[in-house]
Tab-separated table of C-alpha atoms in Angstrom:
chain	number	residue	atom	x	y	z
T	11	UNK	CA	-85.697	-50.533	0.800
T	12	UNK	CA	-81.950	-50.019	0.897
T	13	UNK	CA	-79.882	-52.548	-0.987
T	14	UNK	CA	-76.361	-53.685	-0.245
T	15	UNK	CA	-73.749	-54.152	-2.921
T	16	UNK	CA	-72.988	-57.664	-4.161
T	17	UNK	CA	-70.242	-58.503	-6.618
T	18	UNK	CA	-68.314	-61.494	-7.886
T	19	UNK	CA	-64.772	-61.566	-9.169
T	20	UNK	CA	-64.299	-61.011	-12.879
T	21	UNK	CA	-60.847	-62.258	-13.730
T	22	UNK	CA	-59.118	-60.509	-16.563
T	23	UNK	CA	-60.202	-56.876	-15.927
T	24	UNK	CA	-57.639	-54.929	-17.882
T	25	UNK	CA	-56.872	-52.156	-15.419
T	26	UNK	CA	-57.488	-51.284	-11.778
T	27	UNK	CA	-59.908	-48.504	-10.998
T	28	UNK	CA	-58.856	-45.596	-8.743
T	29	UNK	CA	-58.637	-46.364	-5.056
T	30	UNK	CA	-60.233	-43.088	-3.848
T	31	UNK	CA	-63.358	-43.461	-1.736
T	32	UNK	CA	-66.866	-42.104	-2.047
T	33	UNK	CA	-66.821	-38.342	-1.575
T	34	UNK	CA	-69.299	-36.100	0.186
T	35	UNK	CA	-71.481	-33.991	-2.056
T	36	UNK	CA	-73.828	-31.112	-1.324
T	37	UNK	CA	-76.524	-30.710	1.308
T	38	UNK	CA	-79.634	-32.269	-0.254
T	39	UNK	CA	-82.507	-29.783	-0.039
T	40	UNK	CA	-85.458	-31.994	-0.996
T	41	UNK	CA	-86.926	-31.721	2.524
T	42	UNK	CA	-85.787	-28.124	3.051
T	43	UNK	CA	-87.173	-24.677	2.267
T	44	UNK	CA	-84.116	-22.436	2.027
T	45	UNK	CA	-84.235	-19.091	3.798
T	46	UNK	CA	-83.531	-15.726	2.240
T	47	UNK	CA	-80.355	-13.705	2.037
T	48	UNK	CA	-80.048	-11.764	5.311
T	49	UNK	CA	-78.761	-8.245	5.656
T	50	UNK	CA	-75.814	-7.792	7.987
T	51	UNK	CA	-76.911	-8.407	11.546
T	52	UNK	CA	-80.107	-10.161	10.456
T	53	UNK	CA	-80.921	-13.877	10.786
T	54	UNK	CA	-82.693	-16.168	8.313
T	55	UNK	CA	-83.580	-19.860	8.621
T	56	UNK	CA	-83.725	-22.811	6.259
T	57	UNK	CA	-86.636	-24.967	7.447
T	58	UNK	CA	-86.164	-28.747	7.549
T	59	UNK	CA	-89.384	-30.709	7.085
T	60	UNK	CA	-90.161	-34.139	8.480
T	61	UNK	CA	-90.181	-35.541	4.951
T	62	UNK	CA	-90.278	-34.303	1.377
T	63	UNK	CA	-94.061	-33.778	1.382
T	64	UNK	CA	-94.925	-32.966	5.006
T	65	UNK	CA	-95.844	-29.471	6.275
T	66	UNK	CA	-94.438	-30.432	9.694
T	67	UNK	CA	-90.991	-29.429	10.878
T	68	UNK	CA	-88.934	-30.193	13.977
T	69	UNK	CA	-85.944	-28.023	13.176
T	70	UNK	CA	-84.212	-25.418	11.057
T	71	UNK	CA	-80.740	-24.157	10.178
T	72	UNK	CA	-80.277	-20.567	11.326
T	73	UNK	CA	-77.648	-18.232	9.876
T	74	UNK	CA	-76.768	-14.625	10.584
T	75	UNK	CA	-74.940	-12.305	8.204
T	76	UNK	CA	-72.181	-11.420	7.734
T	77	UNK	CA	-70.830	-14.422	9.689
T	78	UNK	CA	-72.836	-16.991	7.693
T	79	UNK	CA	-74.692	-17.102	4.408
T	80	UNK	CA	-77.640	-18.879	2.823
T	81	UNK	CA	-78.545	-21.748	3.100
T	82	UNK	CA	-76.675	-21.870	6.431
T	83	UNK	CA	-74.895	-25.227	6.006
T	84	UNK	CA	-72.414	-26.640	3.530
T	85	UNK	CA	-70.334	-29.756	2.845
T	86	UNK	CA	-66.754	-29.305	1.642
T	87	UNK	CA	-64.060	-31.561	0.210
T	88	UNK	CA	-60.815	-30.003	1.377
T	89	UNK	CA	-58.132	-32.156	2.995
T	90	UNK	CA	-56.492	-30.867	6.166
T	91	UNK	CA	-54.894	-32.005	9.410
T	92	UNK	CA	-55.677	-30.434	12.766
T	93	UNK	CA	-55.367	-31.345	16.412
T	94	UNK	CA	-58.530	-33.421	15.986
T	95	UNK	CA	-57.130	-35.634	13.219
T	96	UNK	CA	-56.708	-35.819	9.449
T	97	UNK	CA	-59.812	-35.112	7.380
T	98	UNK	CA	-60.835	-35.087	3.734
T	99	UNK	CA	-63.390	-32.325	4.262
T	100	UNK	CA	-66.102	-31.146	6.597
T	101	UNK	CA	-69.725	-30.255	7.232
T	102	UNK	CA	-69.921	-26.738	8.608
T	103	UNK	CA	-71.715	-23.388	8.440
T	104	UNK	CA	-71.889	-21.804	4.997
T	105	UNK	CA	-69.540	-18.834	5.017
T	106	UNK	CA	-68.756	-18.638	1.319
T	107	UNK	CA	-65.230	-20.054	1.498
T	108	UNK	CA	-63.631	-23.441	0.965
T	109	UNK	CA	-61.749	-23.798	4.255
T	110	UNK	CA	-62.903	-26.173	6.973
T	111	UNK	CA	-60.943	-25.589	10.181
T	112	UNK	CA	-60.869	-21.805	10.445
T	113	UNK	CA	-60.278	-21.638	14.196
T	114	UNK	CA	-61.860	-20.541	17.457
T	115	UNK	CA	-64.734	-18.022	17.210
T	116	UNK	CA	-64.702	-17.942	13.412
T	117	UNK	CA	-68.223	-19.252	12.804
T	118	UNK	CA	-67.352	-22.865	11.915
T	119	UNK	CA	-70.466	-24.342	13.484
T	120	UNK	CA	-73.788	-24.629	11.719
T	121	UNK	CA	-76.739	-23.828	13.997
T	122	UNK	CA	-79.373	-26.557	14.035
T	123	UNK	CA	-82.305	-25.084	15.943
T	124	UNK	CA	-84.611	-27.710	17.410
T	125	UNK	CA	-88.110	-26.228	17.268
T	126	UNK	CA	-89.942	-29.413	18.318
T	127	UNK	CA	-88.836	-32.660	19.919
T	128	UNK	CA	-88.444	-35.641	17.619
T	129	UNK	CA	-86.266	-36.292	14.579
T	130	UNK	CA	-84.557	-33.766	12.306
T	131	UNK	CA	-83.103	-35.270	9.118
T	132	UNK	CA	-80.144	-33.664	7.330
T	133	UNK	CA	-79.589	-35.374	3.979
T	134	UNK	CA	-76.289	-35.250	2.079
T	135	UNK	CA	-75.530	-36.239	-1.487
T	136	UNK	CA	-72.504	-38.403	-2.242
T	137	UNK	CA	-70.402	-38.966	-5.332
T	138	UNK	CA	-69.814	-42.717	-5.647
T	139	UNK	CA	-68.213	-42.290	-9.077
T	140	UNK	CA	-65.086	-41.193	-7.248
T	141	UNK	CA	-65.047	-44.593	-5.568
T	142	UNK	CA	-63.414	-46.904	-8.025
T	143	UNK	CA	-63.198	-49.620	-5.409
T	144	UNK	CA	-66.881	-50.535	-5.795
T	145	UNK	CA	-66.427	-53.437	-8.159
T	146	UNK	CA	-62.840	-52.344	-8.838
T	147	UNK	CA	-60.191	-55.030	-9.338
T	148	UNK	CA	-56.493	-55.038	-9.858
T	149	UNK	CA	-55.022	-56.463	-13.062
T	150	UNK	CA	-54.110	-59.678	-11.253
T	151	UNK	CA	-57.771	-60.291	-10.411
T	152	UNK	CA	-57.553	-59.229	-6.772
T	153	UNK	CA	-59.938	-56.681	-5.315
T	154	UNK	CA	-58.744	-53.117	-4.981
T	155	UNK	CA	-58.163	-51.882	-1.424
T	156	UNK	CA	-61.193	-50.035	-0.066
T	157	UNK	CA	-60.654	-46.341	0.544
T	158	UNK	CA	-62.121	-44.100	3.263
T	159	UNK	CA	-62.892	-40.399	3.288
T	160	UNK	CA	-63.394	-38.803	6.701
T	161	UNK	CA	-65.353	-35.588	7.265
T	162	UNK	CA	-65.289	-33.457	10.397
T	163	UNK	CA	-68.672	-32.141	11.548
T	164	UNK	CA	-68.832	-28.713	13.170
T	165	UNK	CA	-72.300	-28.740	14.700
T	166	UNK	CA	-74.316	-26.857	17.264
T	167	UNK	CA	-77.790	-27.912	18.411
T	168	UNK	CA	-79.980	-25.147	19.831
T	169	UNK	CA	-82.966	-25.932	22.048
T	170	UNK	CA	-85.934	-23.804	20.960
T	171	UNK	CA	-88.561	-26.454	21.732
T	172	UNK	CA	-90.030	-24.667	24.736
T	173	UNK	CA	-89.208	-27.778	26.765
T	174	UNK	CA	-86.270	-28.982	28.802
T	175	UNK	CA	-84.467	-31.745	26.900
T	176	UNK	CA	-83.285	-34.864	28.685
T	177	UNK	CA	-81.416	-36.637	25.897
T	178	UNK	CA	-80.597	-36.820	22.197
T	179	UNK	CA	-79.264	-39.273	19.637
T	180	UNK	CA	-77.375	-38.828	16.375
T	181	UNK	CA	-77.880	-41.600	13.809
T	182	UNK	CA	-76.686	-42.366	10.306
T	183	UNK	CA	-79.004	-43.930	7.758
T	184	UNK	CA	-81.024	-43.471	4.613
T	185	UNK	CA	-84.333	-41.769	3.875
T	186	UNK	CA	-86.326	-39.273	5.922
T	187	UNK	CA	-89.314	-39.294	8.244
T	188	UNK	CA	-91.140	-42.599	8.537
T	189	UNK	CA	-89.002	-43.985	5.694
T	190	UNK	CA	-85.735	-43.536	7.589
T	191	UNK	CA	-83.698	-46.739	7.710
T	192	UNK	CA	-80.683	-46.915	9.994
T	193	UNK	CA	-77.259	-47.699	8.618
T	194	UNK	CA	-75.989	-51.188	9.450
T	195	UNK	CA	-72.636	-52.335	10.731
T	196	UNK	CA	-69.948	-52.608	8.096
T	197	UNK	CA	-71.949	-51.036	5.251
T	198	UNK	CA	-69.393	-48.288	4.573
T	199	UNK	CA	-71.257	-45.440	6.301
T	200	UNK	CA	-70.196	-44.783	9.883
T	201	UNK	CA	-69.183	-42.246	12.469
T	202	UNK	CA	-65.434	-41.760	12.246
T	203	UNK	CA	-63.013	-43.378	14.671
T	204	UNK	CA	-59.398	-42.637	15.521
T	205	UNK	CA	-60.115	-38.946	16.137
T	206	UNK	CA	-58.650	-36.814	18.931
T	207	UNK	CA	-61.499	-34.464	19.748
T	208	UNK	CA	-61.536	-32.434	22.939
T	209	UNK	CA	-59.157	-32.584	25.890
T	210	UNK	CA	-59.623	-36.360	26.260
T	211	UNK	CA	-58.957	-37.162	22.564
T	212	UNK	CA	-62.349	-38.761	21.939
T	213	UNK	CA	-64.095	-39.837	18.722
T	214	UNK	CA	-67.098	-37.695	19.693
T	215	UNK	CA	-67.907	-35.281	22.479
T	216	UNK	CA	-70.315	-32.491	23.328
T	217	UNK	CA	-69.843	-29.292	25.260
T	218	UNK	CA	-71.794	-26.229	26.225
T	219	UNK	CA	-69.969	-23.226	24.737
T	220	UNK	CA	-66.536	-22.525	26.127
T	221	UNK	CA	-67.429	-18.963	27.079
T	222	UNK	CA	-69.686	-20.392	29.805
T	223	UNK	CA	-67.884	-23.615	30.826
T	224	UNK	CA	-64.203	-24.261	30.191
T	225	UNK	CA	-60.592	-23.863	31.222
T	226	UNK	CA	-58.728	-21.151	29.320
T	227	UNK	CA	-55.448	-23.056	28.733
T	228	UNK	CA	-57.272	-25.925	26.997
T	229	UNK	CA	-58.735	-23.489	24.459
T	230	UNK	CA	-55.684	-21.227	24.152
T	231	UNK	CA	-57.915	-18.447	25.461
T	232	UNK	CA	-57.280	-15.795	28.090
T	233	UNK	CA	-60.396	-16.204	30.217
T	234	UNK	CA	-62.069	-19.176	31.897
T	235	UNK	CA	-65.732	-19.965	31.361
T	236	UNK	CA	-68.250	-17.668	33.053
T	237	UNK	CA	-69.952	-20.308	35.213
T	238	UNK	CA	-67.072	-22.735	35.665
T	239	UNK	CA	-63.487	-23.306	34.581
T	240	UNK	CA	-64.445	-26.948	33.977
T	241	UNK	CA	-66.329	-28.130	30.903
T	242	UNK	CA	-69.964	-29.240	30.952
T	243	UNK	CA	-71.946	-31.185	28.369
T	244	UNK	CA	-73.455	-34.600	27.686
T	245	UNK	CA	-71.533	-37.828	27.964
T	246	UNK	CA	-72.093	-39.928	24.846
T	247	UNK	CA	-72.329	-43.621	24.023
T	248	UNK	CA	-70.445	-44.041	20.751
T	249	UNK	CA	-71.026	-46.795	18.207
T	250	UNK	CA	-70.576	-47.192	14.471
T	251	UNK	CA	-73.889	-45.617	13.499
T	252	UNK	CA	-75.110	-43.958	16.701
T	253	UNK	CA	-73.948	-41.271	19.120
T	254	UNK	CA	-76.389	-41.211	22.037
T	255	UNK	CA	-76.316	-38.941	25.091
T	256	UNK	CA	-75.731	-40.579	28.458
T	257	UNK	CA	-76.352	-37.936	31.098
T	258	UNK	CA	-74.613	-34.632	31.713
T	259	UNK	CA	-70.997	-34.413	32.816
T	260	UNK	CA	-69.136	-31.783	34.768
T	261	UNK	CA	-65.381	-31.426	34.603
T	262	UNK	CA	-64.259	-30.007	37.939
T	263	UNK	CA	-60.829	-28.420	38.075
T	264	UNK	CA	-61.003	-27.102	41.644
T	265	UNK	CA	-63.099	-28.305	44.550
T	266	UNK	CA	-64.210	-24.732	45.185
T	267	UNK	CA	-66.034	-24.789	41.841
T	268	UNK	CA	-68.081	-27.883	42.618
T	269	UNK	CA	-71.783	-27.348	42.203
T	270	UNK	CA	-71.328	-24.948	39.290
T	271	UNK	CA	-71.716	-27.398	36.413
T	272	UNK	CA	-74.597	-27.116	33.955
T	273	UNK	CA	-76.702	-29.805	35.612
T	274	UNK	CA	-76.063	-28.366	39.079
T	275	UNK	CA	-77.199	-24.907	38.046
T	276	UNK	CA	-79.972	-25.608	35.542
T	277	UNK	CA	-80.896	-29.300	35.560
T	278	UNK	CA	-81.767	-30.453	32.037
T	279	UNK	CA	-80.875	-28.832	28.707
T	280	UNK	CA	-82.781	-25.525	28.782
T	281	UNK	CA	-84.873	-24.108	25.983
T	282	UNK	CA	-83.576	-20.623	25.200
T	283	UNK	CA	-86.496	-18.690	26.680
T	284	UNK	CA	-85.945	-20.515	30.002
T	285	UNK	CA	-82.367	-19.230	30.373
T	286	UNK	CA	-81.664	-16.449	32.882
T	287	UNK	CA	-80.836	-12.916	31.806
T	288	UNK	CA	-77.241	-11.776	31.607
T	289	UNK	CA	-75.101	-8.666	31.232
T	290	UNK	CA	-72.784	-8.670	28.209
T	291	UNK	CA	-69.658	-6.633	27.536
T	292	UNK	CA	-68.291	-6.271	24.002
T	293	UNK	CA	-64.769	-6.094	25.316
T	294	UNK	CA	-63.018	-5.973	21.945
T	295	UNK	CA	-65.583	-3.866	20.037
T	296	UNK	CA	-65.712	-6.589	17.401
T	297	UNK	CA	-69.154	-7.757	16.260
T	298	UNK	CA	-67.582	-10.873	14.741
T	299	UNK	CA	-66.555	-12.215	18.164
T	300	UNK	CA	-68.729	-13.158	21.122
T	301	UNK	CA	-69.404	-10.580	23.818
T	302	UNK	CA	-68.457	-11.625	27.341
T	303	UNK	CA	-71.053	-12.542	29.951
T	304	UNK	CA	-70.162	-10.537	33.062
T	305	UNK	CA	-73.139	-11.151	35.391
T	306	UNK	CA	-76.396	-13.099	35.516
T	307	UNK	CA	-79.759	-12.849	37.249
T	308	UNK	CA	-80.500	-15.303	40.039
T	309	UNK	CA	-83.953	-16.719	40.773
T	310	UNK	CA	-84.551	-14.236	43.593
T	311	UNK	CA	-83.960	-11.235	41.314
T	312	UNK	CA	-80.474	-10.426	42.578
T	313	UNK	CA	-77.535	-10.401	40.179
T	314	UNK	CA	-74.234	-12.241	40.520
T	315	UNK	CA	-71.059	-11.113	38.764
T	316	UNK	CA	-68.613	-13.923	38.071
T	317	UNK	CA	-66.296	-11.651	36.107
T	318	UNK	CA	-64.791	-8.293	36.921
T	319	UNK	CA	-62.635	-5.787	35.105
T	320	UNK	CA	-59.019	-5.464	36.136
T	321	UNK	CA	-58.401	-2.061	37.708
T	322	UNK	CA	-57.270	0.557	35.252
T	323	UNK	CA	-53.816	1.801	36.284
T	324	UNK	CA	-53.110	5.380	37.211
T	325	UNK	CA	-52.401	7.335	33.996
T	326	UNK	CA	-49.254	8.616	35.695
T	327	UNK	CA	-48.020	5.097	36.327
T	328	UNK	CA	-44.873	4.560	34.226
T	329	UNK	CA	-45.927	0.923	33.739
T	330	UNK	CA	-49.334	1.927	32.377
T	331	UNK	CA	-48.419	1.184	28.780
T	332	UNK	CA	-47.088	-2.306	29.501
T	333	UNK	CA	-49.721	-3.643	31.906
T	334	UNK	CA	-51.414	-6.453	29.929
T	335	UNK	CA	-54.349	-6.909	32.311
T	336	UNK	CA	-55.471	-3.340	32.843
T	337	UNK	CA	-59.037	-2.826	31.686
T	338	UNK	CA	-59.532	-6.498	30.740
T	339	UNK	CA	-62.050	-9.020	32.051
T	340	UNK	CA	-60.913	-11.367	34.803
T	341	UNK	CA	-62.657	-14.358	36.342
T	342	UNK	CA	-63.828	-14.035	39.958
T	343	UNK	CA	-65.444	-17.464	40.238
T	344	UNK	CA	-64.040	-17.965	43.722
T	345	UNK	CA	-65.074	-14.525	44.980
T	346	UNK	CA	-68.244	-13.442	43.118
T	347	UNK	CA	-69.983	-10.115	43.630
T	348	UNK	CA	-73.729	-9.809	44.305
T	349	UNK	CA	-75.943	-6.856	43.402
T	350	UNK	CA	-79.451	-6.091	44.594
T	351	UNK	CA	-80.789	-5.676	41.062
T	352	UNK	CA	-79.869	-5.211	37.415
T	353	UNK	CA	-79.480	-1.438	37.714
T	354	UNK	CA	-76.909	-1.822	40.475
T	355	UNK	CA	-74.908	-4.326	38.407
T	356	UNK	CA	-74.957	-2.057	35.350
T	357	UNK	CA	-73.879	0.921	37.470
T	358	UNK	CA	-70.913	-1.011	38.822
T	359	UNK	CA	-69.566	-1.984	35.407
T	360	UNK	CA	-70.212	1.493	34.046
T	361	UNK	CA	-68.016	2.862	36.836
T	362	UNK	CA	-65.336	0.401	35.718
T	363	UNK	CA	-65.410	1.880	32.227
T	364	UNK	CA	-67.369	-0.928	30.549
T	365	UNK	CA	-70.551	-0.424	28.584
T	366	UNK	CA	-72.696	-3.475	29.276
T	367	UNK	CA	-76.020	-4.508	27.754
T	368	UNK	CA	-78.721	-6.898	28.886
T	369	UNK	CA	-79.195	-10.207	27.084
T	370	UNK	CA	-82.824	-11.228	27.807
T	371	UNK	CA	-81.749	-14.868	27.963
T	372	UNK	CA	-78.139	-16.077	27.966
T	373	UNK	CA	-78.526	-17.825	24.641
T	374	UNK	CA	-75.493	-20.100	24.909
T	375	UNK	CA	-77.227	-21.975	27.739
T	376	UNK	CA	-79.507	-23.411	25.035
T	377	UNK	CA	-76.592	-24.220	22.706
T	378	UNK	CA	-74.829	-27.586	22.710
T	379	UNK	CA	-71.708	-27.986	20.579
T	380	UNK	CA	-71.509	-31.315	18.720
T	381	UNK	CA	-68.077	-32.645	17.733
T	382	UNK	CA	-67.687	-35.792	15.632
T	383	UNK	CA	-66.804	-37.094	12.181
T	384	UNK	CA	-68.413	-39.162	9.418
T	385	UNK	CA	-66.535	-41.801	7.412
T	386	UNK	CA	-67.424	-42.990	3.905
T	387	UNK	CA	-65.719	-46.296	3.083
T	388	UNK	CA	-65.908	-48.238	-0.150
T	389	UNK	CA	-65.768	-51.993	-0.192
T	390	UNK	CA	-66.483	-55.105	-2.158
T	391	UNK	CA	-68.933	-57.833	-1.322
T	392	UNK	CA	-72.018	-58.432	0.744
T	393	UNK	CA	-73.014	-55.740	3.195
T	394	UNK	CA	-71.623	-52.665	1.470
T	395	UNK	CA	-73.928	-49.887	0.282
T	396	UNK	CA	-75.195	-49.863	-3.259
T	397	UNK	CA	-75.385	-46.076	-3.429
T	398	UNK	CA	-77.612	-46.090	-6.510
T	399	UNK	CA	-80.335	-47.907	-4.572
T	400	UNK	CA	-80.462	-45.111	-1.969
T	401	UNK	CA	-80.351	-42.244	-4.457
T	402	UNK	CA	-76.657	-41.500	-3.889
T	403	UNK	CA	-77.351	-39.897	-0.510
T	404	UNK	CA	-77.400	-40.582	3.219
T	405	UNK	CA	-79.111	-39.060	6.263
T	406	UNK	CA	-77.689	-37.617	9.474
T	407	UNK	CA	-80.576	-37.693	11.965
T	408	UNK	CA	-80.756	-35.917	15.324
T	409	UNK	CA	-83.571	-36.971	17.658
T	410	UNK	CA	-84.278	-35.061	20.867
T	411	UNK	CA	-86.298	-36.235	23.857
T	412	UNK	CA	-88.032	-33.954	26.349
T	413	UNK	CA	-87.415	-34.320	30.057
T	414	UNK	CA	-90.343	-35.561	32.154
T	415	UNK	CA	-92.435	-32.698	33.490
T	416	UNK	CA	-92.717	-32.821	37.267
T	417	UNK	CA	-96.310	-32.562	38.482
T	418	UNK	CA	-97.177	-29.334	40.268
T	419	UNK	CA	-97.575	-30.162	43.981
T	420	UNK	CA	-101.086	-29.623	45.319
T	421	UNK	CA	-101.551	-27.288	48.290
T	422	UNK	CA	-102.395	-28.764	51.679
T	423	UNK	CA	-106.036	-29.783	51.874
T	424	UNK	CA	-106.453	-29.987	48.117
T	425	UNK	CA	-107.043	-33.790	48.074
T	426	UNK	CA	-109.966	-33.407	50.530
T	427	UNK	CA	-111.383	-30.554	48.458
T	428	UNK	CA	-111.160	-32.604	45.242
T	429	UNK	CA	-112.832	-35.569	46.990
T	430	UNK	CA	-115.679	-33.307	48.127
T	431	UNK	CA	-116.177	-31.911	44.628
T	432	UNK	CA	-116.246	-35.438	43.219
T	433	UNK	CA	-118.882	-36.510	45.779
T	434	UNK	CA	-121.099	-33.532	44.895
T	435	UNK	CA	-120.885	-34.497	41.231
T	436	UNK	CA	-121.786	-38.086	42.079
T	437	UNK	CA	-124.870	-37.013	44.090
T	438	UNK	CA	-126.023	-34.701	41.293
T	439	UNK	CA	-125.642	-37.517	38.814
T	440	UNK	CA	-127.765	-39.798	40.993
T	441	UNK	CA	-130.512	-37.192	41.303
T	442	UNK	CA	-130.778	-36.706	37.579
T	443	UNK	CA	-130.529	-40.341	36.600
């Protein structure tokens, strides 16, 4: 059972303790089996178990070299200020460095793959010895001012459950599995407030990857999202110790793009193998950056291109060397092209000078970016965490919930057939009784 910290004033303490707050330590691996060291281009996973002794797992941290390294996730103490706020460190993908905010398409996000519905518990160690305010007093007998350390979380949840997901919840607490105990209000562990995340300056928000849904100017990019130039993701209900999804949102920038949000196109959060196939173009020949989705397969087997390649200028054109758009991808959301099949789509882009490849499932449709922060605050008196009683660690839990499965409609006449079969069974039972 978690204990809270109780203290009484001790007048006459000779010196005040430091005012710095509890600091984030390492990822606690007691319920984790760490994956191996991958070769470049290969992926390994660190498996997260339901508790420290269970063989069951609902999730894993995936990492692909050379972008990320074992164990796939790290916690860093490194103060910085960005457009999202001022932070004392971060939780991010393990890349071997000490920087937190390394920018767009630089592999900040750790990949939490959800392999089953239910709870996945990420446990983090803390260093309360840095928090002199727990029991700390000034020389005049007054309590020292509590300090707070704020950590940005660069997360991505990946649906590999084989099911459509309807909702999720992030919680802070202590312990794992059946022993998990939620954090309480005012105990010094909370989701951070006062942040300016996303275009609406929120404390927490989610978004399907920008390459699929998003407006280029808001990301300082050159190309709008493949499916829509408005963002799509889950709305969230934010509280001190919980961030819970509240239905999908769609940010529409033009009326002509209505009906092209995630929910409009796909319904619930897809598991990766449910996503449609796509054609990718490695437009910058850089394996470290994401290839561009140029076209996707519709349910009827036809292919729709929502991006094109700007016409290459005539080599004799004197402006050829200064045309910034020649040979680059451009969005054609308002005037898409349709092809009878995959071969026809590939042939078109090949004629445009682009070598495209098929992605069996557009994997980013299963990927949800999670943006939020965690605050560690020290304090004096009833209600604050006694870190020693919880093993100097806390838990970040993500729980996913599957969408209801719609029953398969029965063909016409099936109810009468089933009634007849039931009657035959009843008569047979009577004859043998």
